[in-house]
CSV table of C-alpha atoms in Angstrom, one decimal:
chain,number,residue,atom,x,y,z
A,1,UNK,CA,62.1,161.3,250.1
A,2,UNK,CA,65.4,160.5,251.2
A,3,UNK,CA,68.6,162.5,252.4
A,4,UNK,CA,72.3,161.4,251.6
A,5,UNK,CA,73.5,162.0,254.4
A,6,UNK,CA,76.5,159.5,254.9
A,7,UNK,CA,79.3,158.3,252.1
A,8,UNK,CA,82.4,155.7,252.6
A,9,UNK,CA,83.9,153.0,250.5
A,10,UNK,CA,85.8,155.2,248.3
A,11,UNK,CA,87.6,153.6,245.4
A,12,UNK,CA,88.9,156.0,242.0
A,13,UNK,CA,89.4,154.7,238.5
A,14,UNK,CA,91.3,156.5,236.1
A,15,UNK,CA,91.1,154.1,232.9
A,16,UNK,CA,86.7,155.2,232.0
A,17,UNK,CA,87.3,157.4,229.1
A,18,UNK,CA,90.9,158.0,230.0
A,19,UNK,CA,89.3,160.4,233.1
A,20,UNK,CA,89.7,160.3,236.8
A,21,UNK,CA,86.7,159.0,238.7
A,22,UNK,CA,85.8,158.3,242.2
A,23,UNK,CA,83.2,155.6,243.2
A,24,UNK,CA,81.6,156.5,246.2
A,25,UNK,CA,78.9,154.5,248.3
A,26,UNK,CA,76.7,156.6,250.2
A,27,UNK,CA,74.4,155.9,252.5
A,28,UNK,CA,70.7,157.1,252.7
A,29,UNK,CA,67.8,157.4,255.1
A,30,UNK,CA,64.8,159.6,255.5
A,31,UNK,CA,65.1,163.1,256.1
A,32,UNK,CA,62.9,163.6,258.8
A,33,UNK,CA,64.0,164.6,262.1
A,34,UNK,CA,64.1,162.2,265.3
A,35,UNK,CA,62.0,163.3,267.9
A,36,UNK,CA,61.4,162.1,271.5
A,37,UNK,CA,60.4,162.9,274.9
A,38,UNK,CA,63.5,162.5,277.2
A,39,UNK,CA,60.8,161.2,280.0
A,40,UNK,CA,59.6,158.0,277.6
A,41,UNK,CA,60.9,154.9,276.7
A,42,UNK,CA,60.4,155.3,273.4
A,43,UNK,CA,61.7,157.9,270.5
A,44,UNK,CA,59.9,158.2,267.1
A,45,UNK,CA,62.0,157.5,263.8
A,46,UNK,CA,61.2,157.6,259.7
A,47,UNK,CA,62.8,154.4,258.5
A,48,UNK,CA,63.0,152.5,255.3
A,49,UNK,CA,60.4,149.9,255.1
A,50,UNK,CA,60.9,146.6,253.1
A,51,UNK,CA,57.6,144.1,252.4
A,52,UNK,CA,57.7,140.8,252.5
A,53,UNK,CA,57.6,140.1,249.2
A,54,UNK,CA,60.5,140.8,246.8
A,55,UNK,CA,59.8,144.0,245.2
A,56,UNK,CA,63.5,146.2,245.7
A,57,UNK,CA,61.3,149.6,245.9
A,58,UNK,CA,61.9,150.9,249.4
A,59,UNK,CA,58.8,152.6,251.4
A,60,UNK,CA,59.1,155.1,254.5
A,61,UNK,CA,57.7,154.7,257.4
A,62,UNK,CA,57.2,155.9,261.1
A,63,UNK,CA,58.4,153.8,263.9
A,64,UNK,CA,59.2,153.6,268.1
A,65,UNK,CA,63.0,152.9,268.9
A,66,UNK,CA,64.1,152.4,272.2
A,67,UNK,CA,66.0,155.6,273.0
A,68,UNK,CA,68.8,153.9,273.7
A,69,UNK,CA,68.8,153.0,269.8
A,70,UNK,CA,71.4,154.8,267.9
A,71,UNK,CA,70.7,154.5,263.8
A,72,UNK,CA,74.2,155.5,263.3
A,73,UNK,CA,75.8,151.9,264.9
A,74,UNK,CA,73.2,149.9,264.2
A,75,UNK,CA,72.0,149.8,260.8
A,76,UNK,CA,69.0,147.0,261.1
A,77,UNK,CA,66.3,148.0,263.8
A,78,UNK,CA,65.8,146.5,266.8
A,79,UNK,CA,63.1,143.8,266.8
A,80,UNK,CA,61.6,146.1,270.3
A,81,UNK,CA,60.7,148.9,267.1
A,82,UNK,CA,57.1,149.1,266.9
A,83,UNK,CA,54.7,151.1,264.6
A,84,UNK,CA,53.5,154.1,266.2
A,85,UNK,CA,50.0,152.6,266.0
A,86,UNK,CA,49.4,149.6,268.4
A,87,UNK,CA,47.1,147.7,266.4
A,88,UNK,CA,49.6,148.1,263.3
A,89,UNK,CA,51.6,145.0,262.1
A,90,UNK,CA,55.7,145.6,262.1
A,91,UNK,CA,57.1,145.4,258.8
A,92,UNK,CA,58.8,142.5,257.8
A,93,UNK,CA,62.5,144.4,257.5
A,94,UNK,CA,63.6,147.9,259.0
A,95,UNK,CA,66.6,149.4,258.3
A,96,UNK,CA,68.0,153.1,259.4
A,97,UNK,CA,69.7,153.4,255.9
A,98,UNK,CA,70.1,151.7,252.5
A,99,UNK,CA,73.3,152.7,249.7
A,100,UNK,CA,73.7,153.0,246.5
A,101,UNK,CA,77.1,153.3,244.3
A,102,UNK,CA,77.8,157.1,242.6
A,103,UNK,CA,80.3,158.1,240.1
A,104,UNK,CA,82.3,161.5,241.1
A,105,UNK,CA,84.4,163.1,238.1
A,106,UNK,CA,87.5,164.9,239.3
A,107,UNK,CA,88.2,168.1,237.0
A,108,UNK,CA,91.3,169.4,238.4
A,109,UNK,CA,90.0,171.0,241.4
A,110,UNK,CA,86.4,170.2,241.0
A,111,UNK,CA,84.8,168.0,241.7
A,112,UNK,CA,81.5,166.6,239.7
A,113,UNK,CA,79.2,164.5,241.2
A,114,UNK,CA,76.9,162.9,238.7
A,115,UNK,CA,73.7,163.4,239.5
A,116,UNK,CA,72.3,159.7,239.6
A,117,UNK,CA,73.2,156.5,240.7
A,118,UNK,CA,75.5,154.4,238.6
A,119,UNK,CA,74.6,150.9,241.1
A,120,UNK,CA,71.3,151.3,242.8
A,121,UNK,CA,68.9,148.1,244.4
A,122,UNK,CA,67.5,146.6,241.4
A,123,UNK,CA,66.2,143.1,242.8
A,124,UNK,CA,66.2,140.3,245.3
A,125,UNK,CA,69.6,140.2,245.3
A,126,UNK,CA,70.8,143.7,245.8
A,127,UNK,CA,67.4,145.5,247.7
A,128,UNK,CA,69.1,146.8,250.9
A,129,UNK,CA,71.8,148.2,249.3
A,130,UNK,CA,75.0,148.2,247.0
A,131,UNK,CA,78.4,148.6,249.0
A,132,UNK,CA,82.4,148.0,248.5
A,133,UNK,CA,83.0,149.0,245.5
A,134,UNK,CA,86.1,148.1,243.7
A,135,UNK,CA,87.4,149.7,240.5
A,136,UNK,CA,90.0,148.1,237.9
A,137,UNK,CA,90.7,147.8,234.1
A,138,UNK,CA,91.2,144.3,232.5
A,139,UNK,CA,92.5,144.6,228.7
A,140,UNK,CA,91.3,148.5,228.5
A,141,UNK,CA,88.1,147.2,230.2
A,142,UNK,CA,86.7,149.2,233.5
A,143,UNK,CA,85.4,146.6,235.9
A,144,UNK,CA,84.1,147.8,239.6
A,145,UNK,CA,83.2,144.9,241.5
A,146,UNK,CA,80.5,145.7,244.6
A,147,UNK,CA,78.8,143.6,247.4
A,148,UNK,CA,74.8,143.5,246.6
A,149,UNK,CA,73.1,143.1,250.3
A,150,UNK,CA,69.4,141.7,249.4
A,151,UNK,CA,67.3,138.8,250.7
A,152,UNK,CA,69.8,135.9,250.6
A,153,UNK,CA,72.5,137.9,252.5
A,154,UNK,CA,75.8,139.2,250.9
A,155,UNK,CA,76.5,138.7,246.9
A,156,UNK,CA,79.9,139.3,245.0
A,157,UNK,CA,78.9,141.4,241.8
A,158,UNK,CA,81.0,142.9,238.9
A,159,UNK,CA,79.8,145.6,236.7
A,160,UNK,CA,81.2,146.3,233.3
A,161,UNK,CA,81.1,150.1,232.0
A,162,UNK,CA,81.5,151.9,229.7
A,163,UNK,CA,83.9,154.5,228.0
A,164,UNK,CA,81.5,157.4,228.7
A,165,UNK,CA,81.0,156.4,232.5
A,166,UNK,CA,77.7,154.1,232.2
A,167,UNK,CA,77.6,151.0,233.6
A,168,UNK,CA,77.1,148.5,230.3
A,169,UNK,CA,76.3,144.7,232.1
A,170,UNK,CA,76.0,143.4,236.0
A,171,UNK,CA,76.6,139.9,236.4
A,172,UNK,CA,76.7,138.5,240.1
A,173,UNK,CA,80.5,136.3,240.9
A,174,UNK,CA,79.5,134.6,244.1
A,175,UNK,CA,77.0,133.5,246.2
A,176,UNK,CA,76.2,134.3,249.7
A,177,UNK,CA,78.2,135.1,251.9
A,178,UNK,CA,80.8,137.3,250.5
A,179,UNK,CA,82.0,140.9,250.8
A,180,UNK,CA,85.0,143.0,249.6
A,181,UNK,CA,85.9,141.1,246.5
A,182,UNK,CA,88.9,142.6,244.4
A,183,UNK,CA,89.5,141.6,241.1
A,184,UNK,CA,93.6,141.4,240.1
A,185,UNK,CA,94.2,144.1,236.9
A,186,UNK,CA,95.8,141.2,234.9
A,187,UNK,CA,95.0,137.8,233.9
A,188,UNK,CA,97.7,135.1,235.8
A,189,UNK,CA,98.3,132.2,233.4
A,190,UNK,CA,95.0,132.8,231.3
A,191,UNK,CA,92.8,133.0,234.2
A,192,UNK,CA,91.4,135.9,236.2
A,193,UNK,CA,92.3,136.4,240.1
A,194,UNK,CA,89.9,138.1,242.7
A,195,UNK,CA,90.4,137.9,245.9
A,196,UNK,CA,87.2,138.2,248.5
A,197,UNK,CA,86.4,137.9,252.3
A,198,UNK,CA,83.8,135.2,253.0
A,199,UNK,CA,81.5,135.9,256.3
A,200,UNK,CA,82.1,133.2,259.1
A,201,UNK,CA,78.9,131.7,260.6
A,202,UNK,CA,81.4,129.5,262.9
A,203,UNK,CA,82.9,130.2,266.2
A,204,UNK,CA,85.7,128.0,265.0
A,205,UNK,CA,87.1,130.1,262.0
A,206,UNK,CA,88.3,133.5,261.5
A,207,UNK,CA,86.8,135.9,258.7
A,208,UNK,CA,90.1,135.9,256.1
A,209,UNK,CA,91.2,137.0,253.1
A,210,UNK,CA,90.3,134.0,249.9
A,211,UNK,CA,91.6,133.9,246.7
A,212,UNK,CA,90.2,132.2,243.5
A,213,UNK,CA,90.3,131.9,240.0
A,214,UNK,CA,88.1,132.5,237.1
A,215,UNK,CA,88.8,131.4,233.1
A,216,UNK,CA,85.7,133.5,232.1
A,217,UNK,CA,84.5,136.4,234.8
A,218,UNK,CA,82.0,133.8,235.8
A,219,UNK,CA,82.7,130.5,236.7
A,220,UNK,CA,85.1,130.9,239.9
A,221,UNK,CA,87.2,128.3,241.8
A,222,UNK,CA,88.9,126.6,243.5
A,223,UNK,CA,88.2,128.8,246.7
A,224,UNK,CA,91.7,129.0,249.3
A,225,UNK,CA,92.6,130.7,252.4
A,226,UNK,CA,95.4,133.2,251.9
A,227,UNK,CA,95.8,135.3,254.5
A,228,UNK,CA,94.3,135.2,258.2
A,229,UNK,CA,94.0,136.9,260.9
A,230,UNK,CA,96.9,136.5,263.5
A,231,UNK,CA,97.0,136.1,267.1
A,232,UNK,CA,98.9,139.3,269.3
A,233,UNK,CA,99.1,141.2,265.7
A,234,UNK,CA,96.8,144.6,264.8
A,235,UNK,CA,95.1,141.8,262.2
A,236,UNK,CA,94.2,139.5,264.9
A,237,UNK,CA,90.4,139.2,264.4
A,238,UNK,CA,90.0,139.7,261.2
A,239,UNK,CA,91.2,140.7,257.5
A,240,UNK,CA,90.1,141.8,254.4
A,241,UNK,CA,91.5,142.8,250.9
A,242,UNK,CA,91.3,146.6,250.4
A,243,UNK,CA,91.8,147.8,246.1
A,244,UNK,CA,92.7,145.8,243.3
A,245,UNK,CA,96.4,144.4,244.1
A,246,UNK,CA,99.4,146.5,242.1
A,247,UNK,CA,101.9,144.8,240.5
A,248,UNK,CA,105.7,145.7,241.2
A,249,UNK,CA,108.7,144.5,241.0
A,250,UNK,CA,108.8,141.9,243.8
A,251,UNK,CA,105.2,140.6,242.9
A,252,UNK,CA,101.8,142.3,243.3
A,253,UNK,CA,101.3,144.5,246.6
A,254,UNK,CA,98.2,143.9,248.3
A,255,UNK,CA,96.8,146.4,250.6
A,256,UNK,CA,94.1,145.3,253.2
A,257,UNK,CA,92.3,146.3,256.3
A,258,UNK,CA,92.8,144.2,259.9
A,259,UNK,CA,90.8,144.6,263.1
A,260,UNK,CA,92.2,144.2,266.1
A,261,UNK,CA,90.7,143.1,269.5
A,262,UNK,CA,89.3,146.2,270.1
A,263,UNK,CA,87.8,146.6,267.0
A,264,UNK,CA,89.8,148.8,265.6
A,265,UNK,CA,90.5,149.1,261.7
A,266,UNK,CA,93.9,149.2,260.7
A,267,UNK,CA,95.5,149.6,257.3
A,268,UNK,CA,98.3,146.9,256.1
A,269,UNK,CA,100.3,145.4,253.3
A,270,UNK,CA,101.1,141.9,251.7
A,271,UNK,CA,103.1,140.9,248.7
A,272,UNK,CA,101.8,138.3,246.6
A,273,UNK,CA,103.9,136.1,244.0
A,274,UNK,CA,104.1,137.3,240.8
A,275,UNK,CA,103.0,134.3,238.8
A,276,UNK,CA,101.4,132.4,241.7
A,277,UNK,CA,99.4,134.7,243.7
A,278,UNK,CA,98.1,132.0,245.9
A,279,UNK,CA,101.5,132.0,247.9
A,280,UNK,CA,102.5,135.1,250.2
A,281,UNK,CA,106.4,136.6,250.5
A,282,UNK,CA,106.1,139.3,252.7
A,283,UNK,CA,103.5,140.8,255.3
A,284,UNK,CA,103.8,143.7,257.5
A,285,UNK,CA,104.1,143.1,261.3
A,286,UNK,CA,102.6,146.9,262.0
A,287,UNK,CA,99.9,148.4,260.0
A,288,UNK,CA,100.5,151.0,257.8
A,289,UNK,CA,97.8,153.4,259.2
A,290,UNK,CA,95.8,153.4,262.2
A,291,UNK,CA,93.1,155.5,263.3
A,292,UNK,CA,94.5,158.7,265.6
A,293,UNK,CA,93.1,161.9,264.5
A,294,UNK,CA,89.8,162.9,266.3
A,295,UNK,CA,87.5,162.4,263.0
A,296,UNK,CA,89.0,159.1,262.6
A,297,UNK,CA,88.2,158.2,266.4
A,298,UNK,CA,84.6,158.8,266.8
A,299,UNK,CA,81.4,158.9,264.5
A,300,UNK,CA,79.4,156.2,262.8
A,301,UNK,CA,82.9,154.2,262.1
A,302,UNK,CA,84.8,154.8,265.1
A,303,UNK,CA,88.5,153.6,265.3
A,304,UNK,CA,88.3,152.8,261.8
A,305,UNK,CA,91.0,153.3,258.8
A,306,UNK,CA,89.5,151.2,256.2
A,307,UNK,CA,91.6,151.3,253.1
C-alpha cells in the first residue's frame, strides 16, 4: 500500500557478523498519484492516516491540500487539508510520509537490501516513524541508536543486534525531546558516553550538541552543553553530532552537521579529550563539506550535507 520512495540517514557498521552493513532510513507514503485541476484551490492527495487512539498501524486515506502544499517540505499536513467528503471528520494526524530503519549488506559490488525492516513503528512511542540511525560496537556488541517520532514527540532509542543482523532488544535512552544521539565506541572511566541534540522550545537558546553519561545503557546523566552554535560561523544556528566519535591520537574526532543562517547544512569537525570528553581542544572554523553540486542544492533537502 505504500511506495519507498525517499531514503537518507545513512550510517554503515562493519562489526554485525564481521560483514559491512548500511543502515538506511527511508521514507514512505502512498503510491497514488497527485491529481488536481490547475483552476481550483484545492489538489487531491493519498496520505497516511493516524487515529486518535494509540494503535501504531497506519491507514490511507484521501485528502484536499491547498495547491500550494508541497509533501516533499512539509512532512505534517496543513490543518486547511480536508477530507474529500464535506460532511467527513479530519483525522486526528496527517502526515505525507512515515520511515522505517533497513539493513543493506554490501557484497563487494552488490549491494543486498534485506527485504524487511529491521526498526519499524511498533507503539506510542515510535508510530510516525523511526529516523537517525547511528551504528557502533561496544565490547564486540553492535548497537545502532535511532530517534523514535510517536505521540510524545522525539525519543532517544538504542537497539541491540545480533551477529546474524537481527535486531535482539530496544530499550528507549531519553525522553522527549531528543534527536541524533551517538553513542562513544568505548566506555570513558567505566561509564558509557553518547552525545545527543535536545530540541529548543525557547527563543532564548540555541539547539546544541549535549553530552552525558550512562554506568548501564539506561540510566543517563548529568546532561551538559558541549558545543553550540556560533555567531558569524557556518554553525551559527544550529549543531548536531553526526556518527559515533573516532578515537585518534589527539583524542576522539567528532564529526557534526551545522546550519547556517540560510539554512544551509554544512559538514564539520571537533576534537574531544581523550579521557574527558566533556571538554573540547579543537574545532574547525570552516566546514568540511558544504552543499555545491546541483543534487545537493535542490530536492526535498535542499542546501543540505548532513553527515
Amino acid at each position: 500500500r505504500c511506495l519507498s520512495d525517499w531514503s537518507s540517514d545513512v550510517c554503515s557498521s562493519d562489526l554485525i557478523g564481521r560483514r559491512p552493513f548500511l543502515i538506511v532510513r527511508v521514507d514512505e507514503r502512498p503510491a497514488s498519484p497527485q491529481r488536481h485541476n490547475p483552476s481550483n484551490e484545492f489538489k487531491t492527495l493519498h496520505v497516511t492516516y493516524f487515529p486518535l487512539h494509540r494503535d501504531p498501524r497506519p491507514q490511507i486515506c484521501r485528502v484536499q491540500v491547498p495547491t500550494a502544499y508541497n509533501p516533499d517540505k512539509e512532512s505534517v499536513l496543513p490543518q486547511s487539508a480536508r477530507t474529500p467528503r464535506q460532511n467527513s471528520r479530519r483525522p486526528s494526524l496527517l502526515l505525507c510520509f512515515t520511515s522505517h530503519l533497513r539493513l543493506a549488506e554490501l557484497r563487494g559490488d552488490v549491494v543486498d537490501v534485506q527485504p524487511a525492516p529491521a526498526l519499524s513503528p511498533s507503539n506510542q512511542f515510535t508510530r510516525f516513524g523511526c529516523e537517525d540511525p547511528r551504528a557502533t560496537t561496544i565490547r564486540g556488541t553492535p548497537l545502532v541508536t535511532f530517534t523514535g517520532i510517536g505521540d510524545f514527540g522525539a525519543t532517544s532509542w538504542v537497539c541491540q543486534f545480533t551477529d546474524k543482523a537481527q535486531p535482539h532488544k530496544c530499550w528507549m535512552l531519553l525522553g522527549p525531546d531528543h534527536k541524533h544521539s551517538a553513542l562513544f565506541p568505548a566506555q570513558i572511566s567505566g561509564k558509557y558516553m553518547m552525545l545527543t541534540r535536545p530540541l529548543t522550545r525557547s527563543t532564548i537558546s540555541r539547539e546544541s550538541i549535549w553530552i552525558q553519561s550512562s554506568p548501564d545503557l539506561t540510566n543517563w546523566g548529568p546532561p551538559s552543553p558541549l558545543l553550540e552554535p556560533r555567531r558569524g560561523f557556518w554553525d551559527s544556528e544550529r549543531v548536531g553530532p553526526g556518527p559515533s566519535p573516532i578515537r585518534i591520537p589527539r583524542g576522539w574526532l567528532l564529526l557534526y552537521y551545522g546550519v547556517d543562517r540560510e539554512q544551509s547544512y554544512h559538514l564539520g569537525a571537533a576534537i574531544l579529550d581523550h579521557d574527558n570528553p566533556r571538554k573540547v581542544t579543537a574545532r574547525t572554523k570552516a566546514p568540511i563539506l558544504s552543499p555545491t553540486l546541483t543534487w545537493e542544492r535542490i530536492g526535498r533537502r535542499a542546501d543540505t550535507i548532513f553527515r
